[in-house]
mmCIF file of C-alpha atoms in Angstrom:
data_model
loop_
_atom_site.group_PDB
_atom_site.id
_atom_site.type_symbol
_atom_site.label_atom_id
_atom_site.label_comp_id
_atom_site.label_asym_id
_atom_site.label_seq_id
_atom_site.Cartn_x
_atom_site.Cartn_y
_atom_site.Cartn_z
ATOM 1 C CA MET A 1 -52.633 -15.693 28.870
ATOM 2 C CA ALA A 2 -50.012 -12.745 28.209
ATOM 3 C CA MET A 3 -47.163 -15.088 28.465
ATOM 4 C CA ILE A 4 -48.674 -17.310 25.979
ATOM 5 C CA VAL A 5 -49.316 -13.919 23.598
ATOM 6 C CA LEU A 6 -45.619 -12.860 24.059
ATOM 7 C CA GLN A 7 -44.358 -16.460 23.200
ATOM 8 C CA VAL A 8 -46.379 -16.742 19.835
ATOM 9 C CA ILE A 9 -45.269 -13.069 19.145
ATOM 10 C CA LEU A 10 -41.531 -14.286 19.733
ATOM 11 C CA LEU A 11 -41.992 -17.149 17.584
ATOM 12 C CA MET A 12 -43.482 -15.290 14.666
ATOM 13 C CA LEU A 13 -40.588 -12.603 15.040
ATOM 14 C CA HIS A 14 -38.008 -15.620 15.266
ATOM 15 C CA LEU A 15 -39.503 -17.288 12.036
ATOM 16 C CA VAL A 16 -39.210 -14.249 10.053
ATOM 17 C CA GLN A 17 -35.970 -13.244 10.758
ATOM 18 C CA ASN A 18 -32.423 -14.880 12.650
ATOM 19 C CA VAL A 19 -33.086 -14.541 15.814
ATOM 20 C CA ASP A 20 -30.540 -12.658 18.083
ATOM 21 C CA CYS A 21 -31.632 -12.273 21.711
ATOM 22 C CA ILE A 22 -29.204 -9.721 23.579
ATOM 23 C CA TRP A 23 -30.602 -8.935 26.820
ATOM 24 C CA LEU A 24 -30.558 -5.862 28.963
ATOM 25 C CA ASN A 25 -31.394 -5.294 32.587
ATOM 26 C CA LEU A 26 -34.014 -2.607 33.153
ATOM 27 C CA PRO A 27 -33.498 -1.078 36.577
ATOM 28 C CA LYS A 28 -36.877 -0.291 38.408
ATOM 29 C CA SER A 29 -36.421 3.720 37.940
ATOM 30 C CA GLY A 30 -34.213 5.305 35.650
ATOM 31 C CA ARG A 31 -33.271 4.359 32.106
ATOM 32 C CA LYS A 32 -30.764 1.984 30.525
ATOM 33 C CA CYS A 33 -29.608 3.696 27.063
ATOM 34 C CA VAL A 34 -27.464 1.957 24.292
ATOM 35 C CA THR A 35 -25.890 3.943 21.384
ATOM 36 C CA GLU A 36 -24.778 3.159 18.218
ATOM 37 C CA GLU A 37 -22.192 5.183 15.714
ATOM 38 C CA ILE A 38 -23.797 4.641 12.183
ATOM 39 C CA HIS A 39 -22.898 6.398 9.403
ATOM 40 C CA ASN A 40 -25.158 7.745 6.610
ATOM 41 C CA ASN A 41 -27.469 5.646 4.552
ATOM 42 C CA VAL A 42 -27.809 2.679 6.450
ATOM 43 C CA VAL A 43 -30.900 0.777 7.168
ATOM 44 C CA VAL A 44 -31.642 0.095 10.869
ATOM 45 C CA LEU A 45 -33.858 -2.741 11.996
ATOM 46 C CA ALA A 46 -34.783 -3.583 15.366
ATOM 47 C CA ASP A 47 -37.152 -5.635 17.719
ATOM 48 C CA TYR A 48 -37.955 -5.402 21.343
ATOM 49 C CA VAL A 49 -39.793 -7.596 23.805
ATOM 50 C CA VAL A 50 -39.985 -7.018 27.731
ATOM 51 C CA ILE A 51 -40.067 -9.893 29.661
ATOM 52 C CA SER A 52 -40.625 -9.584 33.631
ATOM 53 C CA ASP A 53 -38.325 -11.917 35.865
ATOM 54 C CA VAL A 54 -40.721 -12.558 38.036
ATOM 55 C CA HIS A 55 -43.261 -13.495 36.083
ATOM 56 C CA ILE A 56 -45.733 -10.419 37.118
ATOM 57 C CA HIS A 57 -48.825 -10.409 35.118
ATOM 58 C CA PRO A 58 -49.857 -8.503 32.985
ATOM 59 C CA THR A 59 -46.102 -8.033 32.123
ATOM 60 C CA PRO A 60 -44.852 -4.330 32.904
ATOM 61 C CA SER A 61 -44.737 -1.731 30.259
ATOM 62 C CA ILE A 62 -41.922 0.489 28.991
ATOM 63 C CA THR A 63 -41.287 3.401 27.185
ATOM 64 C CA THR A 64 -38.913 3.437 23.948
ATOM 65 C CA LYS A 65 -37.236 6.489 22.459
ATOM 66 C CA VAL A 66 -35.036 6.674 19.413
ATOM 67 C CA THR A 67 -33.170 9.736 19.040
ATOM 68 C CA SER A 68 -30.930 10.667 15.822
ATOM 69 C CA PRO A 69 -27.736 12.289 16.653
ATOM 70 C CA TYR A 70 -28.987 15.701 15.795
ATOM 71 C CA GLY A 71 -31.799 15.553 18.436
ATOM 72 C CA ASN A 72 -34.571 14.188 15.837
ATOM 73 C CA ILE A 73 -36.884 11.285 17.655
ATOM 74 C CA LEU A 74 -37.154 8.634 15.129
ATOM 75 C CA HIS A 75 -39.370 6.460 17.269
ATOM 76 C CA HIS A 76 -41.352 7.063 20.481
ATOM 77 C CA LYS A 77 -43.539 4.536 22.050
ATOM 78 C CA GLU A 78 -45.061 4.392 25.514
ATOM 79 C CA ASN A 79 -46.669 1.510 27.540
ATOM 80 C CA ALA A 80 -45.298 -1.092 25.494
ATOM 81 C CA THR A 81 -44.325 -4.569 25.829
ATOM 82 C CA HIS A 82 -42.819 -5.209 22.721
ATOM 83 C CA GLY A 83 -42.499 -3.281 19.413
ATOM 84 C CA GLN A 84 -40.314 -2.621 16.613
ATOM 85 C CA PHE A 85 -38.743 0.436 14.604
ATOM 86 C CA ALA A 86 -36.963 0.405 11.046
ATOM 87 C CA PHE A 87 -35.324 3.360 9.763
ATOM 88 C CA THR A 88 -32.803 4.726 7.157
ATOM 89 C CA THR A 89 -30.082 7.043 8.654
ATOM 90 C CA ASN A 90 -29.730 10.433 7.276
ATOM 91 C CA GLU A 91 -27.005 11.659 9.509
ATOM 92 C CA ASP A 92 -23.646 10.563 10.282
ATOM 93 C CA GLY A 93 -23.444 9.952 14.193
ATOM 94 C CA GLN A 94 -24.699 8.201 17.254
ATOM 95 C CA TYR A 95 -28.010 6.985 17.543
ATOM 96 C CA LEU A 96 -29.451 6.510 21.003
ATOM 97 C CA VAL A 97 -31.912 4.060 22.022
ATOM 98 C CA CYS A 98 -33.456 4.439 25.483
ATOM 99 C CA PHE A 99 -35.745 2.202 27.328
ATOM 100 C CA TRP A 100 -37.744 3.497 30.992
ATOM 101 C CA ALA A 101 -39.891 1.291 33.033
ATOM 102 C CA ASP A 102 -43.580 2.884 32.982
ATOM 103 C CA ASP A 103 -44.287 2.041 36.414
ATOM 104 C CA PRO A 104 -41.369 2.359 38.931
ATOM 105 C CA ASN A 105 -43.800 0.663 41.772
ATOM 106 C CA GLN A 106 -44.197 -2.694 39.648
ATOM 107 C CA GLY A 107 -41.755 -4.644 41.428
ATOM 108 C CA GLY A 108 -39.181 -6.985 39.913
ATOM 109 C CA ALA A 109 -36.528 -6.197 37.383
ATOM 110 C CA LEU A 110 -37.514 -6.176 34.121
ATOM 111 C CA SER A 111 -35.424 -7.632 31.217
ATOM 112 C CA VAL A 112 -35.619 -6.278 27.503
ATOM 113 C CA ASN A 113 -34.470 -8.049 24.620
ATOM 114 C CA ILE A 114 -33.214 -6.274 21.846
ATOM 115 C CA ASP A 115 -32.736 -7.402 18.113
ATOM 116 C CA TRP A 116 -30.871 -4.768 16.636
ATOM 117 C CA ARG A 117 -29.596 -5.106 13.033
ATOM 118 C CA THR A 118 -28.027 -2.801 10.817
ATOM 119 C CA GLY A 119 -26.803 -2.764 7.235
ATOM 120 C CA ILE A 120 -26.272 -6.219 5.698
ATOM 121 C CA ALA A 121 -27.814 -7.845 8.711
ATOM 122 C CA ALA A 122 -31.075 -6.019 8.035
ATOM 123 C CA LYS A 123 -31.508 -7.276 4.624
ATOM 124 C CA ASP A 124 -34.667 -9.126 4.000
ATOM 125 C CA TRP A 125 -33.668 -12.715 2.422
ATOM 126 C CA GLU A 126 -37.121 -14.159 2.317
ATOM 127 C CA SER A 127 -38.494 -11.493 -0.243
ATOM 128 C CA VAL A 128 -35.231 -11.830 -2.240
ATOM 129 C CA ALA A 129 -35.415 -15.429 -2.110
ATOM 130 C CA LYS A 130 -39.009 -15.293 -2.936
ATOM 131 C CA LYS A 131 -38.219 -12.561 -6.172
ATOM 132 C CA GLU A 132 -35.738 -14.314 -7.588
ATOM 133 C CA LYS A 133 -36.762 -17.982 -6.753
ATOM 134 C CA ILE A 134 -33.761 -19.166 -4.905
ATOM 135 C CA GLU A 135 -33.666 -21.320 -2.229
ATOM 136 C CA GLY A 136 -31.464 -23.429 0.310
ATOM 137 C CA ILE A 137 -27.374 -23.432 -0.656
ATOM 138 C CA GLU A 138 -27.811 -20.715 -3.477
ATOM 139 C CA LEU A 139 -29.383 -18.489 -1.054
ATOM 140 C CA GLU A 140 -26.668 -19.279 1.755
ATOM 141 C CA LEU A 141 -24.004 -18.632 -0.695
ATOM 142 C CA ARG A 142 -25.992 -15.232 -1.749
ATOM 143 C CA LYS A 143 -25.616 -14.520 2.070
ATOM 144 C CA LEU A 144 -22.120 -14.839 1.947
ATOM 145 C CA GLU A 145 -21.492 -12.861 -1.139
ATOM 146 C CA ALA A 146 -23.404 -9.890 0.623
ATOM 147 C CA ALA A 147 -21.172 -10.523 3.568
ATOM 148 C CA VAL A 148 -18.052 -10.229 1.536
ATOM 149 C CA GLU A 149 -19.262 -7.125 -0.139
ATOM 150 C CA ALA A 150 -19.959 -5.841 3.314
ATOM 151 C CA ILE A 151 -16.625 -6.233 4.387
ATOM 152 C CA HIS A 152 -15.172 -4.738 1.404
ATOM 153 C CA GLU A 153 -17.187 -1.692 2.033
ATOM 154 C CA ASN A 154 -16.198 -1.345 5.609
ATOM 155 C CA LEU A 155 -12.363 -2.129 4.627
ATOM 156 C CA LEU A 156 -12.956 1.196 2.316
ATOM 157 C CA TYR A 157 -14.783 3.229 5.010
ATOM 158 C CA LEU A 158 -12.341 2.135 7.770
ATOM 159 C CA LYS A 159 -9.616 3.397 5.099
ATOM 160 C CA SER A 160 -11.027 6.824 4.508
ATOM 161 C CA ARG A 161 -11.280 7.331 8.204
ATOM 162 C CA GLU A 162 -7.714 6.550 8.710
ATOM 163 C CA ALA A 163 -7.061 9.442 5.995
ATOM 164 C CA GLU A 164 -9.009 11.933 7.983
ATOM 165 C CA ILE A 165 -6.911 10.862 11.046
ATOM 166 C CA ARG A 166 -3.879 11.058 9.552
ATOM 167 C CA GLN A 167 -4.773 14.339 8.368
ATOM 168 C CA VAL A 168 -5.642 15.846 11.624
ATOM 169 C CA SER A 169 -2.828 14.465 13.084
ATOM 170 C CA GLU A 170 -0.225 15.980 10.651
ATOM 171 C CA THR A 171 -1.752 19.309 10.945
ATOM 172 C CA THR A 172 -1.509 18.853 14.762
ATOM 173 C CA ASN A 173 2.141 17.913 14.074
ATOM 174 C CA SER A 174 3.045 21.055 12.105
ATOM 175 C CA ARG A 175 1.092 23.077 14.250
ATOM 176 C CA VAL A 176 3.192 22.141 17.295
ATOM 177 C CA ALA A 177 6.332 22.929 15.659
ATOM 178 C CA TRP A 178 5.443 26.376 14.354
ATOM 179 C CA TYR A 179 3.741 27.321 17.851
ATOM 180 C CA SER A 180 6.502 26.417 19.997
ATOM 181 C CA ILE A 181 8.816 28.306 17.669
ATOM 182 C CA LEU A 182 6.433 31.024 17.856
ATOM 183 C CA SER A 183 6.234 30.986 21.730
ATOM 184 C CA LEU A 184 10.127 31.064 21.834
ATOM 185 C CA GLY A 185 10.062 34.227 19.614
ATOM 186 C CA ILE A 186 7.375 35.830 21.907
ATOM 187 C CA CYS A 187 9.354 35.057 24.717
ATOM 188 C CA ILE A 188 12.266 36.891 23.260
ATOM 189 C CA ALA A 189 10.165 39.513 22.215
ATOM 190 C CA ALA A 190 8.729 40.311 25.527
ATOM 191 C CA SER A 191 12.167 40.321 27.406
ATOM 192 C CA ILE A 192 13.825 42.672 25.011
ATOM 193 C CA ALA A 193 10.838 44.949 25.237
ATOM 194 C CA GLN A 194 10.825 44.803 28.897
ATOM 195 C CA LEU A 195 14.512 45.808 29.000
ATOM 196 C CA TRP A 196 14.317 48.662 26.344
ATOM 197 C CA TYR A 197 11.384 50.020 28.492
ATOM 198 C CA LEU A 198 13.383 49.913 31.876
ATOM 199 C CA THR A 199 16.138 51.491 30.217
ATOM 200 C CA ARG A 200 14.399 54.463 29.003
ATOM 201 C CA PHE A 201 12.468 54.520 32.362
ATOM 202 C CA PHE A 202 15.822 54.601 34.488
ATOM 203 C CA GLN A 203 17.463 57.051 31.752
ATOM 204 C CA LYS A 204 14.182 59.401 32.394
ATOM 205 C CA LYS A 205 14.474 59.205 36.158
ATOM 206 C CA LYS A 206 18.382 59.831 35.680
ATOM 207 C CA LEU A 207 19.572 56.550 37.824
ATOM 208 C CA ILE A 208 21.651 55.232 34.605
ATOM 209 C CA MET B 1 -37.924 -16.606 31.631
ATOM 210 C CA GLU B 2 -37.789 -20.064 31.637
ATOM 211 C CA THR B 3 -40.664 -20.691 29.241
ATOM 212 C CA THR B 4 -39.408 -17.666 26.741
ATOM 213 C CA MET B 5 -36.081 -19.814 26.638
ATOM 214 C CA LYS B 6 -37.347 -22.792 25.909
ATOM 215 C CA VAL B 7 -39.074 -21.279 23.137
ATOM 216 C CA CYS B 8 -35.745 -20.042 21.787
ATOM 217 C CA ALA B 9 -34.298 -23.425 21.942
ATOM 218 C CA ILE B 10 -37.357 -24.708 19.895
ATOM 219 C CA LEU B 11 -36.787 -22.027 17.340
ATOM 220 C CA GLY B 12 -33.100 -22.697 17.177
ATOM 221 C CA LEU B 13 -33.542 -26.069 15.784
ATOM 222 C CA LEU B 14 -36.404 -24.980 13.686
ATOM 223 C CA LEU B 15 -33.931 -22.607 11.627
ATOM 224 C CA SER B 16 -31.032 -25.107 10.745
ATOM 225 C CA THR B 17 -28.755 -22.246 9.940
ATOM 226 C CA LEU B 18 -28.380 -19.923 13.057
ATOM 227 C CA ALA B 19 -25.895 -17.421 13.781
ATOM 228 C CA GLY B 20 -26.701 -14.928 16.701
ATOM 229 C CA ASP B 21 -24.933 -11.704 16.502
ATOM 230 C CA VAL B 22 -25.563 -7.855 17.325
ATOM 231 C CA ALA B 23 -24.297 -4.612 15.921
ATOM 232 C CA ALA B 24 -21.695 -3.303 17.683
ATOM 233 C CA LEU B 25 -23.525 -1.445 20.535
ATOM 234 C CA SER B 26 -22.033 1.421 22.856
ATOM 235 C CA VAL B 27 -23.139 1.137 26.842
ATOM 236 C CA THR B 28 -22.306 3.800 29.246
ATOM 237 C CA VAL B 29 -20.380 2.077 32.237
ATOM 238 C CA ASN B 30 -20.551 4.080 35.770
ATOM 239 C CA ASP B 31 -20.303 1.256 37.860
ATOM 240 C CA VAL B 32 -21.505 -2.341 36.740
ATOM 241 C CA GLU B 33 -23.146 -2.681 33.250
ATOM 242 C CA CYS B 34 -24.424 -6.023 32.241
ATOM 243 C CA VAL B 35 -25.465 -7.769 28.916
ATOM 244 C CA TYR B 36 -27.044 -11.066 28.506
ATOM 245 C CA GLU B 37 -26.765 -13.524 25.383
ATOM 246 C CA TYR B 38 -28.715 -16.381 24.892
ATOM 247 C CA VAL B 39 -26.275 -19.400 23.758
ATOM 248 C CA LEU B 40 -28.394 -22.010 22.107
ATOM 249 C CA TYR B 41 -26.285 -25.022 21.714
ATOM 250 C CA GLU B 42 -23.320 -26.375 24.197
ATOM 251 C CA GLY B 43 -20.040 -25.910 22.317
ATOM 252 C CA ASP B 44 -20.995 -23.053 20.405
ATOM 253 C CA THR B 45 -18.092 -20.502 19.828
ATOM 254 C CA VAL B 46 -18.760 -17.250 21.773
ATOM 255 C CA SER B 47 -16.682 -14.567 20.326
ATOM 256 C CA GLY B 48 -16.545 -10.743 20.648
ATOM 257 C CA ASN B 49 -14.665 -7.514 21.294
ATOM 258 C CA PHE B 50 -14.865 -4.560 23.417
ATOM 259 C CA VAL B 51 -13.312 -1.153 23.435
ATOM 260 C CA VAL B 52 -13.498 1.672 25.707
ATOM 261 C CA VAL B 53 -14.384 4.608 23.604
ATOM 262 C CA ASP B 54 -14.972 7.823 26.071
ATOM 263 C CA HIS B 55 -12.127 9.283 27.183
ATOM 264 C CA ASP B 56 -13.091 13.294 27.476
ATOM 265 C CA ILE B 57 -10.703 14.111 30.054
ATOM 266 C CA PHE B 58 -7.652 12.388 29.898
ATOM 267 C CA TRP B 59 -4.771 13.631 32.123
ATOM 268 C CA SER B 60 -2.575 10.685 32.387
ATOM 269 C CA SER B 61 -2.004 8.034 29.497
ATOM 270 C CA ASP B 62 -1.966 5.104 32.296
ATOM 271 C CA HIS B 63 -5.449 4.768 32.564
ATOM 272 C CA PRO B 64 -6.109 1.595 34.426
ATOM 273 C CA GLY B 65 -9.016 0.813 32.164
ATOM 274 C CA ILE B 66 -12.365 -1.344 33.135
ATOM 275 C CA ASP B 67 -12.863 -4.997 34.179
ATOM 276 C CA PHE B 68 -14.468 -7.642 31.999
ATOM 277 C CA ILE B 69 -16.301 -10.739 33.412
ATOM 278 C CA VAL B 70 -18.202 -13.306 31.494
ATOM 279 C CA SER B 71 -20.319 -15.707 33.696
ATOM 280 C CA SER B 72 -21.960 -18.946 32.494
ATOM 281 C CA PRO B 73 -25.811 -19.648 33.140
ATOM 282 C CA GLY B 74 -24.237 -21.690 36.396
ATOM 283 C CA GLY B 75 -22.842 -18.839 37.741
ATOM 284 C CA ASN B 76 -19.153 -19.628 36.891
ATOM 285 C CA VAL B 77 -16.815 -17.228 35.649
ATOM 286 C CA VAL B 78 -15.619 -18.051 32.060
ATOM 287 C CA GLN B 79 -13.552 -15.233 31.410
ATOM 288 C CA THR B 80 -11.917 -12.475 33.135
ATOM 289 C CA MET B 81 -9.994 -9.519 32.105
ATOM 290 C CA LYS B 82 -8.768 -6.839 34.143
ATOM 291 C CA GLY B 83 -7.409 -3.305 33.488
ATOM 292 C CA THR B 84 -7.972 -3.225 29.933
ATOM 293 C CA SER B 85 -9.090 -0.723 27.795
ATOM 294 C CA GLY B 86 -10.256 -2.996 24.755
ATOM 295 C CA GLU B 87 -9.808 -6.599 24.014
ATOM 296 C CA LYS B 88 -11.063 -9.599 21.668
ATOM 297 C CA PHE B 89 -12.302 -12.630 23.732
ATOM 298 C CA GLU B 90 -13.451 -16.064 22.560
ATOM 299 C CA PHE B 91 -14.346 -19.198 24.422
ATOM 300 C CA LYS B 92 -16.392 -22.138 23.625
ATOM 301 C CA ALA B 93 -19.708 -22.479 25.756
ATOM 302 C CA PRO B 94 -19.430 -25.099 28.183
ATOM 303 C CA ARG B 95 -23.170 -25.291 28.301
ATOM 304 C CA SER B 96 -26.061 -23.770 26.619
ATOM 305 C CA GLY B 97 -28.260 -20.832 28.409
ATOM 306 C CA MET B 98 -28.239 -17.543 29.277
ATOM 307 C CA TYR B 99 -24.269 -16.162 29.603
ATOM 308 C CA GLN B 100 -23.727 -12.737 31.357
ATOM 309 C CA PHE B 101 -21.315 -10.080 29.822
ATOM 310 C CA CYS B 102 -20.128 -7.684 32.605
ATOM 311 C CA PHE B 103 -17.902 -4.474 32.528
ATOM 312 C CA HIS B 104 -16.845 -3.154 35.760
ATOM 313 C CA ASN B 105 -15.829 0.656 36.094
ATOM 314 C CA PRO B 106 -13.682 1.154 39.199
ATOM 315 C CA HIS B 107 -13.313 4.570 38.952
ATOM 316 C CA SER B 108 -16.056 7.529 39.243
ATOM 317 C CA THR B 109 -15.907 8.790 35.850
ATOM 318 C CA PRO B 110 -18.186 6.948 33.526
ATOM 319 C CA GLU B 111 -17.046 5.411 30.483
ATOM 320 C CA THR B 112 -18.669 4.374 27.428
ATOM 321 C CA VAL B 113 -17.948 0.976 26.079
ATOM 322 C CA SER B 114 -18.628 -0.498 22.810
ATOM 323 C CA PHE B 115 -18.981 -4.122 22.417
ATOM 324 C CA TYR B 116 -19.475 -7.093 19.928
ATOM 325 C CA ILE B 117 -20.771 -10.201 20.705
ATOM 326 C CA HIS B 118 -21.354 -13.209 18.682
ATOM 327 C CA VAL B 119 -22.450 -16.666 19.198
ATOM 328 C CA GLY B 120 -21.210 -19.140 16.074
ATOM 329 C CA HIS B 121 -22.683 -22.384 15.425
ATOM 330 C CA ILE B 122 -21.115 -24.976 12.935
ATOM 331 C CA PRO B 123 -23.771 -28.025 12.812
ATOM 332 C CA ASN B 124 -21.942 -31.163 13.411
ATOM 333 C CA GLU B 125 -22.184 -34.514 12.733
ATOM 334 C CA HIS B 126 -24.930 -35.185 15.231
ATOM 335 C CA ASP B 127 -27.139 -32.405 13.810
ATOM 336 C CA LEU B 128 -26.496 -33.846 10.373
ATOM 337 C CA ALA B 129 -27.566 -37.101 11.723
ATOM 338 C CA LYS B 130 -31.029 -35.497 13.176
ATOM 339 C CA ASP B 131 -32.212 -33.438 10.213
ATOM 340 C CA GLU B 132 -32.389 -34.731 6.656
ATOM 341 C CA HIS B 133 -32.390 -31.357 5.158
ATOM 342 C CA LEU B 134 -28.977 -30.672 6.149
ATOM 343 C CA ASP B 135 -26.052 -31.541 3.600
ATOM 344 C CA PRO B 136 -22.529 -31.828 4.297
ATOM 345 C CA VAL B 137 -22.111 -28.849 2.348
ATOM 346 C CA ASN B 138 -24.065 -26.961 4.855
ATOM 347 C CA VAL B 139 -21.318 -27.662 7.581
ATOM 348 C CA LYS B 140 -19.087 -26.237 5.085
ATOM 349 C CA ILE B 141 -20.838 -23.154 4.476
ATOM 350 C CA ALA B 142 -21.368 -22.653 7.920
ATOM 351 C CA GLU B 143 -17.583 -22.743 8.203
ATOM 352 C CA LEU B 144 -17.319 -20.138 5.596
ATOM 353 C CA ARG B 145 -19.908 -17.978 7.282
ATOM 354 C CA GLU B 146 -17.927 -18.316 10.651
ATOM 355 C CA ALA B 147 -14.926 -17.193 8.806
ATOM 356 C CA LEU B 148 -16.518 -14.121 7.597
ATOM 357 C CA GLU B 149 -18.019 -13.111 10.676
ATOM 358 C CA SER B 150 -14.397 -13.214 12.309
ATOM 359 C CA VAL B 151 -13.369 -10.946 9.897
ATOM 360 C CA THR B 152 -16.550 -8.440 10.143
ATOM 361 C CA ALA B 153 -15.895 -9.117 14.106
ATOM 362 C CA GLU B 154 -12.406 -7.977 13.368
ATOM 363 C CA GLN B 155 -13.482 -4.668 11.160
ATOM 364 C CA LYS B 156 -15.975 -3.767 14.115
ATOM 365 C CA TYR B 157 -13.131 -3.784 16.684
ATOM 366 C CA LEU B 158 -10.602 -1.599 14.179
ATOM 367 C CA LYS B 159 -13.487 0.732 14.192
ATOM 368 C CA ALA B 160 -14.148 1.161 17.815
ATOM 369 C CA ARG B 161 -10.294 1.594 18.062
ATOM 370 C CA ASP B 162 -10.073 3.856 15.148
ATOM 371 C CA ALA B 163 -13.297 6.319 17.197
ATOM 372 C CA ARG B 164 -11.220 6.307 19.823
ATOM 373 C CA HIS B 165 -8.010 7.072 18.243
ATOM 374 C CA ARG B 166 -9.907 9.880 16.852
ATOM 375 C CA HIS B 167 -11.124 11.432 20.309
ATOM 376 C CA THR B 168 -7.469 11.539 21.314
ATOM 377 C CA ASN B 169 -6.362 12.899 18.007
ATOM 378 C CA GLU B 170 -9.065 15.748 18.123
ATOM 379 C CA SER B 171 -8.566 16.604 21.725
ATOM 380 C CA THR B 172 -4.581 16.963 21.079
ATOM 381 C CA HIS B 173 -5.514 19.356 18.226
ATOM 382 C CA LYS B 174 -8.055 21.423 20.414
ATOM 383 C CA ARG B 175 -5.286 21.307 23.356
ATOM 384 C CA VAL B 176 -2.432 22.596 21.009
ATOM 385 C CA ILE B 177 -4.353 25.479 19.823
ATOM 386 C CA PHE B 178 -5.994 26.715 23.378
ATOM 387 C CA TYR B 179 -2.831 25.852 25.478
ATOM 388 C CA THR B 180 -0.326 27.687 23.298
ATOM 389 C CA ILE B 181 -2.566 30.666 22.937
ATOM 390 C CA GLY B 182 -3.309 30.806 26.648
ATOM 391 C CA GLU B 183 0.345 30.486 27.029
ATOM 392 C CA TYR B 184 1.028 33.683 24.730
ATOM 393 C CA ILE B 185 -1.490 35.464 26.613
ATOM 394 C CA LEU B 186 -0.110 34.633 30.129
ATOM 395 C CA LEU B 187 3.263 35.416 28.963
ATOM 396 C CA ALA B 188 2.402 38.657 27.722
ATOM 397 C CA LEU B 189 0.607 39.493 31.002
ATOM 398 C CA ALA B 190 3.728 38.517 33.480
ATOM 399 C CA SER B 191 5.647 40.282 31.564
ATOM 400 C CA GLY B 192 3.460 43.346 31.773
ATOM 401 C CA LEU B 193 2.917 43.018 35.450
ATOM 402 C CA GLN B 194 6.605 42.459 36.005
ATOM 403 C CA VAL B 195 7.003 45.983 34.235
ATOM 404 C CA VAL B 196 4.244 47.538 36.283
ATOM 405 C CA TYR B 197 5.855 46.406 39.857
ATOM 406 C CA ILE B 198 9.214 47.804 38.947
ATOM 407 C CA ARG B 199 7.583 50.754 37.822
ATOM 408 C CA ARG B 200 5.991 51.175 41.132
ATOM 409 C CA LEU B 201 8.825 50.236 42.992
ATOM 410 C CA PHE B 202 10.616 52.894 41.701
ATOM 411 C CA SER B 203 7.851 55.867 41.864
ATOM 412 C CA LYS B 204 8.233 58.692 43.714
ATOM 413 C CA SER B 205 4.757 58.537 45.423
ATOM 414 C CA VAL B 206 6.018 55.366 47.431
ATOM 415 C CA ALA B 207 9.034 56.632 48.861
ATOM 416 C CA TYR B 208 11.991 58.694 47.539
ATOM 417 C CA ASN B 209 14.258 56.014 45.999
ATOM 418 C CA ARG B 210 13.743 53.866 48.798
ATOM 419 C CA VAL B 211 14.917 50.690 46.988
#
C-alpha cells in the first residue's frame, strides 16, 4: 500500500516537472551529505524520496537537514519518506544537504532520490505557459532562450571570478618579490649587527 | 525498486521532451562514494564531468588523484578513469537502466569531488512514428537543447576548476605571509642565540679564557 502511494506521489511529481533521478545510497548508520556552491539570489528547488532496496514495509523514514553557508538551517524534517523544499539563497557559499536514516536497526540499505534544481532549471514553465498562453514549439523555444541567457550570465560570473583570482595571484607575486628582498635585507642586517656586537664585546674583554 | 523504475519509464514516455541532469553537486569521498542515475532510453548520451576540489593540505603537486568508474545496470564497467583530479566523460548508454558512477579515493585524506551528470535524449524516427504529437522540428529542438546543455556542462566544469584554482591561490597567498614572517622571526632568533652562545663561551664564570 505504501509502495503504491509512493508511486502515485512520484507520478504526480514527474508530471509537474521534468524528472531527474539521481540516487544516493544511505548507509544504515551515519549520514550522507551533498554540498553545492551557490551564489546569491538563486532559486533552489528540491524533491526527495526514499526507496528501500529490500521492499521493507513500511518504508524506513529519514531525517533531512539543509544548512546555509553561515549555519542557518533552511529545512529540517524528521520521520519522512518523501518531501520537498524550496528557498532563494541569501548567502554566497556552500549549501549542505544531509540525510540520516532514522532507525539504524531497520535492516537493508536505503536509496534516496534527489531532484535538485537551481536557477534556470527551477523555473516553473507550466505557469509561464499558462500566463502567456504559449505552448508546444513556442514554449520549447522560450526554454532554449532562457537557457542561452543563463549561459551568458554564467560566463559573466566566471569572468568576474577570474578577475578576482588574477588579483590575488598578482598580489601574491609582488609580495613574494618584496618579502624575499626583505628577507635578504634582514639576513644582512642580522649578520652586521652580530659582527658589530661581537667586535664591541671582544674589545671590551681586551681580546682584540 | 523495480516498480519504481517501471513508473519512471512510463512517465518518460509521457513526457516526450525529457532531458535529465543535475546541478553540480559535491560529495566528500572517504573511500568509495557512488551516485546512481537512471537512463530511460537505450542509446542516450550520458555526459558529465567531475573535479576534485578540496585540497587543503597540499604538500606535493604530484597528487595521484582519484579513480572514477561507471558501471552499467548489468554490472559491466562502461568507463574507467584512474588517478585523475578532474575529467570530462561521455558515452552512449548501451542499455536503459540504473547506471552507477563511483569515485574511489585510494588515500586516507578525504577529498571533495564536484560532479555533474547529464542524460540527453534526442527523439529519433522510431519515437516520431510512435507519437503523432512529435514534429520533426522537435528533433532539431532536442539537438539544439543538447548542444546548449553541453555548453552549460562545460561551464560547470570551468566553475569547478576555477574553485579548485581559487583554493590553491588562497593557500599560496596565506603561505607566503605566514612562512616569510616565520622565517624572519626564526632568523632573528637564530642570530640572537648565536650571540648569546658566543658570549657564554667567553664569560668569566665558565672558566677563565678556556676557549
